[in-house]
PDB file of C-alpha atoms in Angstrom:
ATOM      1  CA  MET X   1       0.247   0.033  -0.003  1.00  0.00           C
ATOM      2  CA  ASP X   2       1.491   3.401  -0.898  1.00  0.00           C
ATOM      3  CA  ARG X   3      -0.747   5.825   0.824  1.00  0.00           C
ATOM      4  CA  HIS X   4      -4.184   6.210   2.982  1.00  0.00           C
ATOM      5  CA  VAL X   5      -6.790   8.335   1.711  1.00  0.00           C
ATOM      6  CA  LEU X   6      -9.350   9.759   3.565  1.00  0.00           C
ATOM      7  CA  VAL X   7     -12.725  10.372   1.731  1.00  0.00           C
ATOM      8  CA  PRO X   8     -15.493  11.986   3.589  1.00  0.00           C
ATOM      9  CA  LEU X   9     -18.563  11.466   1.914  1.00  0.00           C
ATOM     10  CA  ASP X  10     -22.163  12.959   2.510  1.00  0.00           C
ATOM     11  CA  GLY X  11     -23.935  12.008  -0.589  1.00  0.00           C
ATOM     12  CA  SER X  12     -23.528  15.385  -2.178  1.00  0.00           C
ATOM     13  CA  LYS X  13     -22.399  15.715  -5.610  1.00  0.00           C
ATOM     14  CA  PRO X  14     -19.088  17.238  -4.384  1.00  0.00           C
ATOM     15  CA  SER X  15     -18.543  14.411  -2.224  1.00  0.00           C
ATOM     16  CA  TRP X  16     -18.950  11.576  -4.877  1.00  0.00           C
ATOM     17  CA  ALA X  17     -16.570  14.006  -7.238  1.00  0.00           C
ATOM     18  CA  ALA X  18     -13.981  13.822  -4.509  1.00  0.00           C
ATOM     19  CA  LEU X  19     -14.373  10.239  -4.240  1.00  0.00           C
ATOM     20  CA  ASP X  20     -13.974   9.634  -7.962  1.00  0.00           C
ATOM     21  CA  HIS X  21     -10.942  12.041  -8.037  1.00  0.00           C
ATOM     22  CA  ALA X  22      -9.336   9.841  -4.979  1.00  0.00           C
ATOM     23  CA  ALA X  23      -9.987   6.662  -7.047  1.00  0.00           C
ATOM     24  CA  ALA X  24      -8.496   8.186 -10.390  1.00  0.00           C
ATOM     25  CA  LYS X  25      -5.432   9.113  -8.667  1.00  0.00           C
ATOM     26  CA  ALA X  26      -5.086   5.792  -6.649  1.00  0.00           C
ATOM     27  CA  ASP X  27      -3.008   2.755  -7.783  1.00  0.00           C
ATOM     28  CA  GLY X  28      -2.391   0.178  -4.534  1.00  0.00           C
ATOM     29  CA  ASP X  29      -3.491   2.735  -2.286  1.00  0.00           C
ATOM     30  CA  ARG X  30      -5.919   2.201   0.590  1.00  0.00           C
ATOM     31  CA  ILE X  31      -8.992   4.617   0.826  1.00  0.00           C
ATOM     32  CA  THR X  32     -11.341   5.088   3.443  1.00  0.00           C
ATOM     33  CA  VAL X  33     -14.845   6.501   3.011  1.00  0.00           C
ATOM     34  CA  LEU X  34     -15.836   8.426   6.277  1.00  0.00           C
ATOM     35  CA  HIS X  35     -19.464   9.369   6.937  1.00  0.00           C
ATOM     36  CA  VAL X  36     -20.163  12.177   9.801  1.00  0.00           C
ATOM     37  CA  VAL X  37     -23.157  11.704  11.522  1.00  0.00           C
ATOM     38  CA  ASP X  38     -23.917  14.871  13.298  1.00  0.00           C
ATOM     39  CA  PRO X  39     -24.843  14.210  17.052  1.00  0.00           C
ATOM     40  CA  ALA X  40     -27.734  16.523  16.924  1.00  0.00           C
ATOM     41  CA  GLU X  41     -29.684  14.239  14.363  1.00  0.00           C
ATOM     42  CA  GLY X  42     -32.808  13.282  16.024  1.00  0.00           C
ATOM     43  CA  VAL X  43     -32.854  16.427  18.289  1.00  0.00           C
ATOM     44  CA  TYR X  44     -36.005  18.531  17.624  1.00  0.00           C
ATOM     45  CA  THR X  45     -36.640  21.772  19.639  1.00  0.00           C
ATOM     46  CA  GLY X  46     -39.899  23.514  19.594  1.00  0.00           C
ATOM     47  CA  ALA X  47     -41.977  25.624  22.045  1.00  0.00           C
ATOM     48  CA  ALA X  48     -42.303  22.692  24.592  1.00  0.00           C
ATOM     49  CA  GLY X  49     -38.749  22.771  25.060  1.00  0.00           C
ATOM     50  CA  GLY X  50     -38.052  19.944  22.430  1.00  0.00           C
ATOM     51  CA  TYR X  51     -37.222  15.981  22.557  1.00  0.00           C
ATOM     52  CA  TYR X  52     -35.032  13.639  21.082  1.00  0.00           C
ATOM     53  CA  ASP X  53     -35.574  10.735  18.764  1.00  0.00           C
ATOM     54  CA  ALA X  54     -33.625   7.917  18.658  1.00  0.00           C
ATOM     55  CA  GLU X  55     -35.070   6.725  15.554  1.00  0.00           C
ATOM     56  CA  ALA X  56     -34.297   9.469  13.391  1.00  0.00           C
ATOM     57  CA  PHE X  57     -30.672   9.373  14.572  1.00  0.00           C
ATOM     58  CA  ASP X  58     -31.027   5.424  13.852  1.00  0.00           C
ATOM     59  CA  ARG X  59     -32.212   6.271  10.270  1.00  0.00           C
ATOM     60  CA  ALA X  60     -29.265   9.014  10.319  1.00  0.00           C
ATOM     61  CA  ARG X  61     -26.317   6.274  10.652  1.00  0.00           C
ATOM     62  CA  GLU X  62     -28.182   3.654   8.210  1.00  0.00           C
ATOM     63  CA  ARG X  63     -28.342   6.424   5.670  1.00  0.00           C
ATOM     64  CA  GLY X  64     -24.308   6.679   6.261  1.00  0.00           C
ATOM     65  CA  GLU X  65     -23.888   2.704   5.981  1.00  0.00           C
ATOM     66  CA  THR X  66     -25.798   2.856   3.031  1.00  0.00           C
ATOM     67  CA  LEU X  67     -23.967   5.668   1.356  1.00  0.00           C
ATOM     68  CA  CYS X  68     -20.636   3.675   2.027  1.00  0.00           C
ATOM     69  CA  GLU X  69     -22.216   0.921   0.749  1.00  0.00           C
ATOM     70  CA  GLN X  70     -22.951   2.788  -2.780  1.00  0.00           C
ATOM     71  CA  ALA X  71     -19.538   4.144  -2.590  1.00  0.00           C
ATOM     72  CA  ARG X  72     -17.896   0.462  -2.642  1.00  0.00           C
ATOM     73  CA  GLU X  73     -20.644  -0.420  -5.370  1.00  0.00           C
ATOM     74  CA  ARG X  74     -19.342   2.855  -7.513  1.00  0.00           C
ATOM     75  CA  LEU X  75     -16.021   1.947  -7.196  1.00  0.00           C
ATOM     76  CA  ARG X  76     -16.602  -1.714  -7.941  1.00  0.00           C
ATOM     77  CA  GLU X  77     -18.556  -0.623 -11.020  1.00  0.00           C
ATOM     78  CA  ASP X  78     -15.762   1.783 -12.057  1.00  0.00           C
ATOM     79  CA  GLY X  79     -13.202  -1.523 -11.879  1.00  0.00           C
ATOM     80  CA  ALA X  80     -10.983   0.524  -9.303  1.00  0.00           C
ATOM     81  CA  LEU X  81     -11.578  -1.866  -6.531  1.00  0.00           C
ATOM     82  CA  GLU X  82      -9.020  -3.744  -8.786  1.00  0.00           C
ATOM     83  CA  ARG X  83      -6.638  -1.250  -7.781  1.00  0.00           C
ATOM     84  CA  ILE X  84      -7.208   0.025  -4.284  1.00  0.00           C
ATOM     85  CA  GLU X  85      -8.152  -1.380  -0.888  1.00  0.00           C
ATOM     86  CA  LEU X  86     -11.260   0.366   0.428  1.00  0.00           C
ATOM     87  CA  ASP X  87     -12.737   0.668   4.315  1.00  0.00           C
ATOM     88  CA  THR X  88     -15.408   2.511   4.828  1.00  0.00           C
ATOM     89  CA  ALA X  89     -16.318   4.256   8.621  1.00  0.00           C
ATOM     90  CA  VAL X  90     -19.349   5.678   9.860  1.00  0.00           C
ATOM     91  CA  LYS X  91     -18.793   7.925  12.785  1.00  0.00           C
ATOM     92  CA  THR X  92     -20.902  10.533  14.896  1.00  0.00           C
ATOM     93  CA  GLY X  93     -19.751  14.282  15.754  1.00  0.00           C
ATOM     94  CA  LYS X  94     -19.120  17.582  14.105  1.00  0.00           C
ATOM     95  CA  ALA X  95     -17.921  16.937  10.529  1.00  0.00           C
ATOM     96  CA  ALA X  96     -14.936  19.058  10.408  1.00  0.00           C
ATOM     97  CA  ARG X  97     -13.652  17.981  14.040  1.00  0.00           C
ATOM     98  CA  THR X  98     -14.499  14.227  13.155  1.00  0.00           C
ATOM     99  CA  ILE X  99     -12.689  14.174   9.947  1.00  0.00           C
ATOM    100  CA  VAL X 100      -9.711  15.847  11.243  1.00  0.00           C
ATOM    101  CA  ALA X 101      -9.544  13.216  14.192  1.00  0.00           C
ATOM    102  CA  TYR X 102     -10.038  10.234  12.015  1.00  0.00           C
ATOM    103  CA  ALA X 103      -7.077  11.588  10.106  1.00  0.00           C
ATOM    104  CA  THR X 104      -5.002  12.139  12.988  1.00  0.00           C
ATOM    105  CA  ASP X 105      -5.916   8.997  14.721  1.00  0.00           C
ATOM    106  CA  HIS X 106      -5.340   6.506  11.383  1.00  0.00           C
ATOM    107  CA  ASP X 107      -2.045   7.806  10.143  1.00  0.00           C
ATOM    108  CA  ILE X 108      -4.188   9.230   6.744  1.00  0.00           C
ATOM    109  CA  ASP X 109      -1.619  10.436   4.416  1.00  0.00           C
ATOM    110  CA  HIS X 110      -4.254  12.427   2.385  1.00  0.00           C
ATOM    111  CA  VAL X 111      -7.579  14.018   2.512  1.00  0.00           C
ATOM    112  CA  VAL X 112     -10.057  14.110  -0.579  1.00  0.00           C
ATOM    113  CA  ILE X 113     -12.753  16.286   0.282  1.00  0.00           C
ATOM    114  CA  GLY X 114     -15.500  17.931  -1.540  1.00  0.00           C
ATOM    115  CA  SER X 115     -16.666  21.340  -1.439  1.00  0.00           C
ATOM    116  CA  HIS X 116     -19.913  23.082  -2.121  1.00  0.00           C
ATOM    117  CA  GLY X 117     -18.137  25.927  -3.278  1.00  0.00           C
ATOM    118  CA  ARG X 118     -20.321  28.316  -1.641  1.00  0.00           C
ATOM    119  CA  GLY X 119     -19.149  31.649  -0.762  1.00  0.00           C
ATOM    120  CA  GLY X 120     -19.843  35.300   0.935  1.00  0.00           C
ATOM    121  CA  VAL X 121     -22.411  35.406   3.262  1.00  0.00           C
ATOM    122  CA  SER X 122     -23.356  31.806   2.916  1.00  0.00           C
ATOM    123  CA  ARG X 123     -20.374  30.743   3.621  1.00  0.00           C
ATOM    124  CA  ILE X 124     -19.886  32.566   6.874  1.00  0.00           C
ATOM    125  CA  LEU X 125     -23.478  31.350   7.811  1.00  0.00           C
ATOM    126  CA  LEU X 126     -23.082  27.989   7.440  1.00  0.00           C
ATOM    127  CA  GLY X 127     -19.289  27.471   7.891  1.00  0.00           C
ATOM    128  CA  SER X 128     -17.268  25.490   5.516  1.00  0.00           C
ATOM    129  CA  VAL X 129     -16.375  21.811   6.511  1.00  0.00           C
ATOM    130  CA  ALA X 130     -13.709  21.663   4.120  1.00  0.00           C
ATOM    131  CA  GLU X 131     -12.263  25.027   5.055  1.00  0.00           C
ATOM    132  CA  THR X 132     -11.464  23.936   8.525  1.00  0.00           C
ATOM    133  CA  VAL X 133     -10.237  20.470   7.537  1.00  0.00           C
ATOM    134  CA  VAL X 134      -7.853  22.176   5.383  1.00  0.00           C
ATOM    135  CA  ARG X 135      -6.413  24.709   8.387  1.00  0.00           C
ATOM    136  CA  ARG X 136      -6.590  21.553  10.786  1.00  0.00           C
ATOM    137  CA  SER X 137      -5.726  18.330   8.986  1.00  0.00           C
ATOM    138  CA  PRO X 138      -2.185  16.595   9.854  1.00  0.00           C
ATOM    139  CA  CYS X 139      -1.871  16.056   6.275  1.00  0.00           C
ATOM    140  CA  PRO X 140      -2.348  17.319   2.475  1.00  0.00           C
ATOM    141  CA  VAL X 141      -5.909  17.780   1.807  1.00  0.00           C
ATOM    142  CA  THR X 142      -7.193  18.214  -1.786  1.00  0.00           C
ATOM    143  CA  VAL X 143     -10.111  20.027  -2.181  1.00  0.00           C
ATOM    144  CA  VAL X 144     -12.518  19.017  -5.260  1.00  0.00           C
ATOM    145  CA  ARG X 145     -15.971  20.724  -6.557  1.00  0.00           C
TER     146      ARG X 145
END
């Protein structure tokens, strides 16, 4: 194995583009597809103070598992699984923090992450997971749009 590449996957077009990019560049590499579930999934607030719906959180984790299996199938169809080793993981936490922690804890050599390309007020209000990962990652990061 040459490198261990981390590809965070949220199901968006940019995250699929990041997976395709990583697979196209990989030859003998290990790729880990990571889906991060926000711990607030299943938390609903309202006038009565809110409540927690464990089933909604479970559905979010199941969606992550489904995305990981879709990634495996996508790479199988492209023939990439003949050249790479694929791992998948579903973790819970805030996206950027969890991605950086995973990269640190698992000796990741390179992160390939999709970006929605938001700018201006939208980026300020929503934040940028890709930007935070670029700033805090312990290894090189490629951002794909």
